[in-house]
Amino acid sequence: MEGEIHNFIVVWTIVLASLCYSHTIAKFIPKGKSRFVAIFPIVCLFLILPLYLTSINLGCTTSFFIAWLANFKILLFVFGKGPLSSTPPLPLSTFIPLACLPIKFQKNSTSDNVETTKKATNSTFNLVTKIALLATLIRVYNYKDNLHPKIILFCYCLHIYFMLEIILIMVSATVRRVSRVELEPPFNEPYLATSLQDFWGKRWNLMVTNILHPTVYNPIHSMVADRISRKWAPLPAVIATFFVSGLMHELIFYYNGRLNPNGEVMMFFLIHGVALSLEIVIKKIFNGNFLVPRIISGPLALSFVIFTSFWLFFPPFLRGNTELKACTEFIAFLEFIRYGKLISPTNITCPLL
């Protein structure tokens, strides 16, 4: 564990140096092809660095923040677009966290400060609640042999959701303390989704939605809008967005388990891209008049997400023993909080083992 933390520090030191370079070089090289040539090595480096981390929590978080978020934002910055592009240029203290974290600016007003305080309080309560629920969930794994495999897979759904919330809330609290920025909420109560469009567009993993929209959806939509009716232009843009999301998930899964991808995760996102496109088509054909009641559409959408997750998303996720590693690391984290020292994973008994 100590070696992993050392690698984590080295990786993020390189990331910070690379972002300083990107911020500085942009002052001398105009946007466009020349800036692309100058910054492209950084994009390649950010794809390589996660390979030096093997833990689920540190490695997965780092790969998501730099191989996905930072790279996409930097590519937008190359062409003078995205959150990193500003007139006047952003100060380095803002450029760095904005590049590699899902953040938004904190406005300076009394009402906003009050709102930020409320968010901080809610985040603390949410963090404690999610840790308690995850700890309870891990205890449920003690009875794994007596539970139906589908119930275990459903527990893994909850496990992923809780872990993402915990990690991102902790990162949010850290950033809130050291800078004047506010992280965007990672989720918006996805269990209340009323449709696939609502689930993927407004509730689940909003950081991904917010970065894929300007980097994939908008360019594809603009490209096809001149060739087909603007009414149907969103459809290829949606498919392309889910394709890129699937590609990046395949990459992150490889970082975690070092297993060669077999296309299952890509198929999961393509199926949802097609399903979401069909939902959009139906809504456009009926001009929004043919609407299934939310009490029906919501459970149907969530059931579809869960079923396809069992079928395509979790098999490659579990082949790398990800759940065992995540469980062990979480227990080590709890031990660290309790005893104030790092515990070697080899000395930890995980309920899944």
CSV table of C-alpha atoms in Angstrom, one decimal:
chain,number,residue,atom,x,y,z
A,1,MET,CA,0.0,0.0,0.0
A,2,GLU,CA,2.9,2.4,0.8
A,3,GLY,CA,4.3,1.7,-2.7
A,4,GLU,CA,1.0,2.5,-4.3
A,5,ILE,CA,0.7,5.8,-2.4
A,6,HIS,CA,4.3,6.7,-3.5
A,7,ASN,CA,3.4,6.0,-7.2
A,8,PHE,CA,0.2,8.0,-6.7
A,9,ILE,CA,2.2,11.0,-5.5
A,10,VAL,CA,4.7,10.7,-8.4
A,11,VAL,CA,1.9,10.4,-11.0
A,12,TRP,CA,0.1,13.4,-9.7
A,13,THR,CA,3.4,15.4,-9.5
A,14,ILE,CA,3.8,14.7,-13.2
A,15,VAL,CA,0.2,15.6,-13.9
A,16,LEU,CA,0.7,19.0,-12.2
A,17,ALA,CA,3.9,19.7,-14.1
A,18,SER,CA,2.2,18.7,-17.4
A,19,LEU,CA,-0.7,21.1,-16.7
A,20,CYS,CA,1.7,23.9,-15.8
A,21,TYR,CA,3.4,23.3,-19.2
A,22,SER,CA,0.1,23.3,-21.0
A,23,HIS,CA,-1.0,26.5,-19.3
A,24,THR,CA,2.4,28.2,-20.1
A,25,ILE,CA,2.8,27.0,-23.7
A,26,ALA,CA,-0.6,28.4,-24.6
A,27,LYS,CA,0.7,31.9,-24.0
A,28,PHE,CA,3.2,31.6,-26.8
A,29,ILE,CA,1.4,29.3,-29.3
A,30,PRO,CA,-2.0,30.2,-30.8
A,31,LYS,CA,-4.9,27.8,-30.8
A,32,GLY,CA,-5.1,25.4,-33.6
A,33,LYS,CA,-2.8,22.9,-35.2
A,34,SER,CA,0.4,24.4,-33.7
A,35,ARG,CA,-0.9,24.2,-30.1
A,36,PHE,CA,-2.2,20.7,-30.8
A,37,VAL,CA,1.3,19.5,-31.8
A,38,ALA,CA,2.7,21.1,-28.6
A,39,ILE,CA,0.2,19.6,-26.2
A,40,PHE,CA,-0.5,16.2,-27.9
A,41,PRO,CA,2.4,14.6,-26.0
A,42,ILE,CA,0.7,15.5,-22.8
A,43,VAL,CA,-2.5,13.8,-24.0
A,44,CYS,CA,-0.4,10.6,-24.6
A,45,LEU,CA,1.3,10.9,-21.2
A,46,PHE,CA,-2.1,11.1,-19.5
A,47,LEU,CA,-3.1,7.9,-21.2
A,48,ILE,CA,0.1,6.2,-19.9
A,49,LEU,CA,0.3,7.4,-16.3
A,50,PRO,CA,-2.7,5.4,-14.9
A,51,LEU,CA,-0.8,2.2,-15.8
A,52,TYR,CA,1.5,2.9,-12.9
A,53,LEU,CA,-1.4,2.6,-10.4
A,54,THR,CA,-3.0,-0.8,-9.6
A,55,SER,CA,-5.4,0.0,-6.7
A,56,ILE,CA,-9.1,0.4,-7.6
A,57,ASN,CA,-9.8,3.6,-5.7
A,58,LEU,CA,-6.6,5.5,-6.5
A,59,GLY,CA,-6.1,4.0,-9.9
A,60,CYS,CA,-9.7,4.3,-11.1
A,61,THR,CA,-10.1,7.8,-9.8
A,62,THR,CA,-6.8,8.9,-11.4
A,63,SER,CA,-7.6,7.3,-14.8
A,64,PHE,CA,-11.0,8.9,-14.9
A,65,PHE,CA,-9.7,12.4,-13.9
A,66,ILE,CA,-6.7,12.5,-16.2
A,67,ALA,CA,-7.1,10.0,-19.0
A,68,TRP,CA,-10.7,11.1,-19.6
A,69,LEU,CA,-11.6,14.5,-18.0
A,70,ALA,CA,-8.2,16.2,-18.4
A,71,ASN,CA,-7.5,14.9,-21.8
A,72,PHE,CA,-10.9,15.9,-23.2
A,73,LYS,CA,-10.7,19.4,-21.6
A,74,ILE,CA,-7.1,19.8,-23.0
A,75,LEU,CA,-8.2,18.8,-26.5
A,76,LEU,CA,-11.0,21.5,-26.3
A,77,PHE,CA,-8.4,24.0,-25.0
A,78,VAL,CA,-6.2,23.2,-28.0
A,79,PHE,CA,-8.8,24.7,-30.3
A,80,GLY,CA,-9.8,27.5,-28.0
A,81,LYS,CA,-12.9,25.9,-26.6
A,82,GLY,CA,-14.2,24.4,-23.4
A,83,PRO,CA,-13.8,25.5,-19.8
A,84,LEU,CA,-10.1,26.0,-19.9
A,85,SER,CA,-10.4,28.7,-22.6
A,86,SER,CA,-11.1,32.1,-21.3
A,87,THR,CA,-10.4,35.8,-22.0
A,88,PRO,CA,-8.4,36.9,-20.2
A,89,PRO,CA,-6.6,33.5,-19.7
A,90,LEU,CA,-7.3,31.6,-16.5
A,91,PRO,CA,-4.7,31.9,-13.7
A,92,LEU,CA,-2.7,28.7,-13.1
A,93,SER,CA,-4.3,28.2,-9.7
A,94,THR,CA,-7.7,27.9,-11.5
A,95,PHE,CA,-6.5,26.2,-14.7
A,96,ILE,CA,-5.0,23.1,-12.9
A,97,PRO,CA,-8.1,22.1,-10.8
A,98,LEU,CA,-10.4,23.0,-13.7
A,99,ALA,CA,-8.4,20.8,-16.0
A,100,CYS,CA,-8.4,17.5,-14.1
A,101,LEU,CA,-11.4,17.8,-11.8
A,102,PRO,CA,-15.2,18.1,-12.5
A,103,ILE,CA,-15.6,21.7,-11.2
A,104,LYS,CA,-17.4,24.9,-11.7
A,105,PHE,CA,-16.6,28.4,-10.5
A,106,GLN,CA,-17.8,29.6,-7.2
A,107,LYS,CA,-19.5,33.0,-7.5
A,108,ASN,CA,-18.8,35.7,-4.9
A,109,SER,CA,-22.1,36.6,-3.4
A,110,THR,CA,-23.8,36.2,0.0
A,111,SER,CA,-26.5,33.9,-1.3
A,112,ASP,CA,-24.0,31.7,-3.0
A,113,ASN,CA,-21.9,31.5,0.1
A,114,VAL,CA,-24.9,30.4,2.1
A,115,GLU,CA,-25.8,27.9,-0.6
A,116,THR,CA,-22.2,26.6,-0.6
A,117,THR,CA,-22.3,26.2,3.2
A,118,LYS,CA,-25.5,24.2,2.9
A,119,LYS,CA,-24.0,22.1,0.2
A,120,ALA,CA,-20.9,21.4,2.4
A,121,THR,CA,-23.2,20.3,5.3
A,122,ASN,CA,-25.3,18.1,3.0
A,123,SER,CA,-22.1,16.6,1.5
A,124,THR,CA,-20.8,15.7,4.9
A,125,PHE,CA,-24.0,14.0,5.8
A,126,ASN,CA,-24.2,12.3,2.4
A,127,LEU,CA,-20.6,11.1,2.9
A,128,VAL,CA,-21.3,9.6,6.3
A,129,THR,CA,-24.5,8.0,5.1
A,130,LYS,CA,-22.8,6.4,2.0
A,131,ILE,CA,-19.9,5.1,4.1
A,132,ALA,CA,-22.3,3.5,6.5
A,133,LEU,CA,-24.4,2.0,3.7
A,134,LEU,CA,-21.3,0.6,2.0
A,135,ALA,CA,-20.0,-0.8,5.2
A,136,THR,CA,-23.4,-2.5,5.7
A,137,LEU,CA,-23.3,-3.8,2.1
A,138,ILE,CA,-19.9,-5.3,2.6
A,139,ARG,CA,-21.2,-7.2,5.7
A,140,VAL,CA,-24.0,-8.6,3.5
A,141,TYR,CA,-21.2,-10.2,1.4
A,142,ASN,CA,-20.6,-12.5,4.3
A,143,TYR,CA,-23.8,-14.3,3.2
A,144,LYS,CA,-22.8,-14.4,-0.4
A,145,ASP,CA,-23.0,-18.2,-0.7
A,146,ASN,CA,-26.6,-18.1,0.5
A,147,LEU,CA,-27.8,-15.3,-1.8
A,148,HIS,CA,-28.9,-15.6,-5.4
A,149,PRO,CA,-26.3,-14.4,-7.9
A,150,LYS,CA,-28.6,-11.8,-9.2
A,151,ILE,CA,-28.9,-10.3,-5.8
A,152,ILE,CA,-25.1,-10.2,-5.5
A,153,LEU,CA,-24.9,-8.4,-8.8
A,154,PHE,CA,-27.5,-5.9,-7.6
A,155,CYS,CA,-25.4,-5.3,-4.5
A,156,TYR,CA,-22.5,-4.6,-6.9
A,157,CYS,CA,-24.6,-2.0,-8.6
A,158,LEU,CA,-25.1,-0.3,-5.2
A,159,HIS,CA,-21.4,-0.8,-4.4
A,160,ILE,CA,-20.3,1.1,-7.5
A,161,TYR,CA,-22.7,3.9,-6.8
A,162,PHE,CA,-21.7,4.3,-3.2
A,163,MET,CA,-18.0,4.1,-4.0
A,164,LEU,CA,-18.2,6.8,-6.7
A,165,GLU,CA,-20.2,9.0,-4.4
A,166,ILE,CA,-17.7,8.5,-1.5
A,167,ILE,CA,-14.6,9.2,-3.6
A,168,LEU,CA,-16.1,12.2,-5.3
A,169,ILE,CA,-17.5,13.8,-2.2
A,170,MET,CA,-14.1,13.4,-0.5
A,171,VAL,CA,-12.4,15.1,-3.5
A,172,SER,CA,-15.1,17.8,-3.5
A,173,ALA,CA,-14.5,18.5,0.2
A,174,THR,CA,-10.8,18.8,-0.3
A,175,VAL,CA,-11.1,21.1,-3.3
A,176,ARG,CA,-13.7,23.3,-1.5
A,177,ARG,CA,-11.2,23.8,1.3
A,178,VAL,CA,-8.1,24.7,-0.7
A,179,SER,CA,-9.7,26.7,-3.6
A,180,ARG,CA,-12.6,29.0,-4.6
A,181,VAL,CA,-14.2,26.4,-6.8
A,182,GLU,CA,-17.2,24.1,-6.3
A,183,LEU,CA,-17.3,20.6,-7.7
A,184,GLU,CA,-20.3,19.7,-9.7
A,185,PRO,CA,-22.5,17.1,-8.1
A,186,PRO,CA,-21.6,13.7,-9.5
A,187,PHE,CA,-25.1,12.3,-9.3
A,188,ASN,CA,-28.6,13.7,-9.1
A,189,GLU,CA,-30.6,10.9,-7.4
A,190,PRO,CA,-30.4,8.5,-10.4
A,191,TYR,CA,-32.9,6.2,-8.7
A,192,LEU,CA,-35.6,8.8,-9.4
A,193,ALA,CA,-35.0,8.8,-13.2
A,194,THR,CA,-38.2,8.8,-15.2
A,195,SER,CA,-36.7,7.6,-18.5
A,196,LEU,CA,-33.4,6.7,-20.2
A,197,GLN,CA,-33.0,10.2,-21.4
A,198,ASP,CA,-33.5,11.5,-17.9
A,199,PHE,CA,-31.2,8.9,-16.4
A,200,TRP,CA,-28.2,9.4,-18.7
A,201,GLY,CA,-28.7,13.1,-19.4
A,202,LYS,CA,-29.6,14.6,-16.1
A,203,ARG,CA,-28.9,12.1,-13.3
A,204,TRP,CA,-26.2,9.6,-13.7
A,205,ASN,CA,-22.5,10.6,-13.7
A,206,LEU,CA,-23.1,14.2,-14.6
A,207,MET,CA,-19.4,14.9,-15.0
A,208,VAL,CA,-19.2,12.6,-18.0
A,209,THR,CA,-22.3,14.1,-19.5
A,210,ASN,CA,-20.9,17.6,-19.1
A,211,ILE,CA,-17.6,16.7,-20.8
A,212,LEU,CA,-19.0,14.5,-23.6
A,213,HIS,CA,-21.6,17.1,-24.6
A,214,PRO,CA,-19.1,19.7,-25.9
A,215,THR,CA,-16.4,17.2,-27.1
A,216,VAL,CA,-18.6,14.7,-28.9
A,217,TYR,CA,-22.3,15.5,-29.0
A,218,ASN,CA,-22.1,19.2,-30.2
A,219,PRO,CA,-19.5,18.6,-33.0
A,220,ILE,CA,-21.4,15.6,-34.4
A,221,HIS,CA,-24.7,17.4,-34.1
A,222,SER,CA,-23.3,20.4,-36.0
A,223,MET,CA,-21.7,18.2,-38.6
A,224,VAL,CA,-24.9,16.2,-39.5
A,225,ALA,CA,-27.3,19.1,-39.1
A,226,ASP,CA,-26.4,20.4,-42.6
A,227,ARG,CA,-27.0,16.9,-44.1
A,228,ILE,CA,-30.2,15.7,-42.5
A,229,SER,CA,-33.2,17.3,-40.9
A,230,ARG,CA,-32.3,19.2,-37.7
A,231,LYS,CA,-35.1,17.3,-36.1
A,232,TRP,CA,-33.2,14.0,-36.4
A,233,ALA,CA,-29.7,15.4,-36.1
A,234,PRO,CA,-29.5,14.4,-32.3
A,235,LEU,CA,-29.7,10.7,-33.2
A,236,PRO,CA,-26.3,10.2,-34.7
A,237,ALA,CA,-24.9,12.6,-32.1
A,238,VAL,CA,-26.3,10.4,-29.3
A,239,ILE,CA,-24.9,7.2,-30.9
A,240,ALA,CA,-21.5,8.8,-31.3
A,241,THR,CA,-21.5,10.0,-27.7
A,242,PHE,CA,-22.3,6.6,-26.3
A,243,PHE,CA,-19.7,5.0,-28.6
A,244,VAL,CA,-17.0,7.3,-27.1
A,245,SER,CA,-18.3,6.7,-23.6
A,246,GLY,CA,-18.0,2.9,-24.2
A,247,LEU,CA,-14.5,3.3,-25.6
A,248,MET,CA,-13.4,5.3,-22.6
A,249,HIS,CA,-15.0,2.8,-20.2
A,250,GLU,CA,-13.2,0.0,-21.9
A,251,LEU,CA,-9.9,1.9,-21.4
A,252,ILE,CA,-10.6,2.5,-17.7
A,253,PHE,CA,-11.6,-1.2,-17.2
A,254,TYR,CA,-8.2,-2.1,-18.7
A,255,TYR,CA,-6.4,0.2,-16.3
A,256,ASN,CA,-8.2,-1.5,-13.4
A,257,GLY,CA,-7.8,-5.1,-14.3
A,258,ARG,CA,-5.1,-5.1,-17.0
A,259,LEU,CA,-7.4,-7.5,-19.0
A,260,ASN,CA,-7.8,-7.1,-22.7
A,261,PRO,CA,-11.2,-5.8,-23.6
A,262,ASN,CA,-13.7,-8.0,-25.4
A,263,GLY,CA,-16.3,-5.5,-26.3
A,264,GLU,CA,-18.9,-6.2,-23.7
A,265,VAL,CA,-18.7,-2.8,-22.1
A,266,MET,CA,-18.8,-1.1,-25.6
A,267,MET,CA,-21.9,-3.2,-26.4
A,268,PHE,CA,-23.6,-2.0,-23.2
A,269,PHE,CA,-23.2,1.6,-24.1
A,270,LEU,CA,-24.1,1.1,-27.7
A,271,ILE,CA,-27.3,-0.7,-26.7
A,272,HIS,CA,-28.2,2.2,-24.5
A,273,GLY,CA,-27.3,4.7,-27.2
A,274,VAL,CA,-29.7,2.9,-29.6
A,275,ALA,CA,-32.4,2.6,-26.9
A,276,LEU,CA,-32.1,6.3,-26.0
A,277,SER,CA,-32.3,7.2,-29.7
A,278,LEU,CA,-35.5,5.2,-30.1
A,279,GLU,CA,-37.0,7.0,-27.0
A,280,ILE,CA,-36.1,10.3,-28.7
A,281,VAL,CA,-37.7,9.2,-32.0
A,282,ILE,CA,-41.0,8.1,-30.2
A,283,LYS,CA,-41.2,11.4,-28.4
A,284,LYS,CA,-40.6,13.4,-31.6
A,285,ILE,CA,-43.2,11.4,-33.6
A,286,PHE,CA,-45.9,12.0,-31.0
A,287,ASN,CA,-44.6,15.6,-30.2
A,288,GLY,CA,-44.4,14.6,-26.5
A,289,ASN,CA,-48.1,13.7,-26.3
A,290,PHE,CA,-47.5,10.0,-26.1
A,291,LEU,CA,-46.0,9.8,-22.6
A,292,VAL,CA,-45.9,6.8,-20.4
A,293,PRO,CA,-46.8,7.7,-16.8
A,294,ARG,CA,-43.6,8.3,-14.7
A,295,ILE,CA,-44.7,5.6,-12.2
A,296,ILE,CA,-44.2,3.1,-15.1
A,297,SER,CA,-41.5,4.7,-17.2
A,298,GLY,CA,-39.1,5.2,-14.2
A,299,PRO,CA,-39.0,1.5,-13.0
A,300,LEU,CA,-38.9,0.3,-16.7
A,301,ALA,CA,-35.8,2.5,-17.4
A,302,LEU,CA,-34.0,1.5,-14.2
A,303,SER,CA,-34.9,-2.2,-14.8
A,304,PHE,CA,-33.4,-1.9,-18.3
A,305,VAL,CA,-30.2,-0.3,-17.0
A,306,ILE,CA,-29.9,-3.0,-14.3
A,307,PHE,CA,-30.6,-5.9,-16.6
A,308,THR,CA,-28.1,-4.8,-19.3
A,309,SER,CA,-25.6,-4.1,-16.5
A,310,PHE,CA,-25.9,-7.7,-15.3
A,311,TRP,CA,-25.6,-8.9,-18.9
A,312,LEU,CA,-22.7,-6.8,-20.3
A,313,PHE,CA,-21.3,-4.4,-17.8
A,314,PHE,CA,-20.4,-6.5,-14.8
A,315,PRO,CA,-18.9,-9.6,-16.4
A,316,PRO,CA,-15.7,-7.8,-17.5
A,317,PHE,CA,-15.8,-5.8,-14.3
A,318,LEU,CA,-15.8,-8.9,-12.2
A,319,ARG,CA,-13.2,-10.9,-14.3
A,320,GLY,CA,-10.5,-8.7,-12.8
A,321,ASN,CA,-11.6,-9.4,-9.2
A,322,THR,CA,-12.5,-5.8,-9.0
A,323,GLU,CA,-15.0,-6.3,-6.2
A,324,LEU,CA,-12.4,-8.1,-4.1
A,325,LYS,CA,-9.8,-5.4,-4.5
A,326,ALA,CA,-12.4,-2.6,-3.8
A,327,CYS,CA,-13.6,-4.4,-0.7
A,328,THR,CA,-10.1,-4.9,0.6
A,329,GLU,CA,-9.1,-1.3,-0.1
A,330,PHE,CA,-12.3,0.0,1.6
A,331,ILE,CA,-11.6,-2.0,4.7
A,332,ALA,CA,-8.0,-0.8,4.7
A,333,PHE,CA,-9.3,2.8,4.5
A,334,LEU,CA,-11.6,2.2,7.5
A,335,GLU,CA,-8.7,0.7,9.4
A,336,PHE,CA,-6.6,3.8,8.6
A,337,ILE,CA,-9.4,6.0,9.9
A,338,ARG,CA,-9.7,3.9,13.1
A,339,TYR,CA,-6.0,3.3,13.9
A,340,GLY,CA,-4.3,6.1,12.0
A,341,LYS,CA,-1.9,3.9,10.1
A,342,LEU,CA,-1.8,2.0,6.8
A,343,ILE,CA,-2.7,-1.7,6.9
A,344,SER,CA,-1.2,-4.0,4.3
A,345,PRO,CA,-4.0,-5.6,2.1
A,346,THR,CA,-2.4,-9.0,2.7
A,347,ASN,CA,-3.3,-8.6,6.4
A,348,ILE,CA,-6.9,-7.8,5.8
A,349,THR,CA,-9.8,-10.3,5.7
A,350,CYS,CA,-12.4,-9.3,3.2
A,351,PRO,CA,-15.9,-10.8,3.4
A,352,LEU,CA,-15.8,-11.6,-0.3
A,353,LEU,CA,-12.7,-13.8,0.1
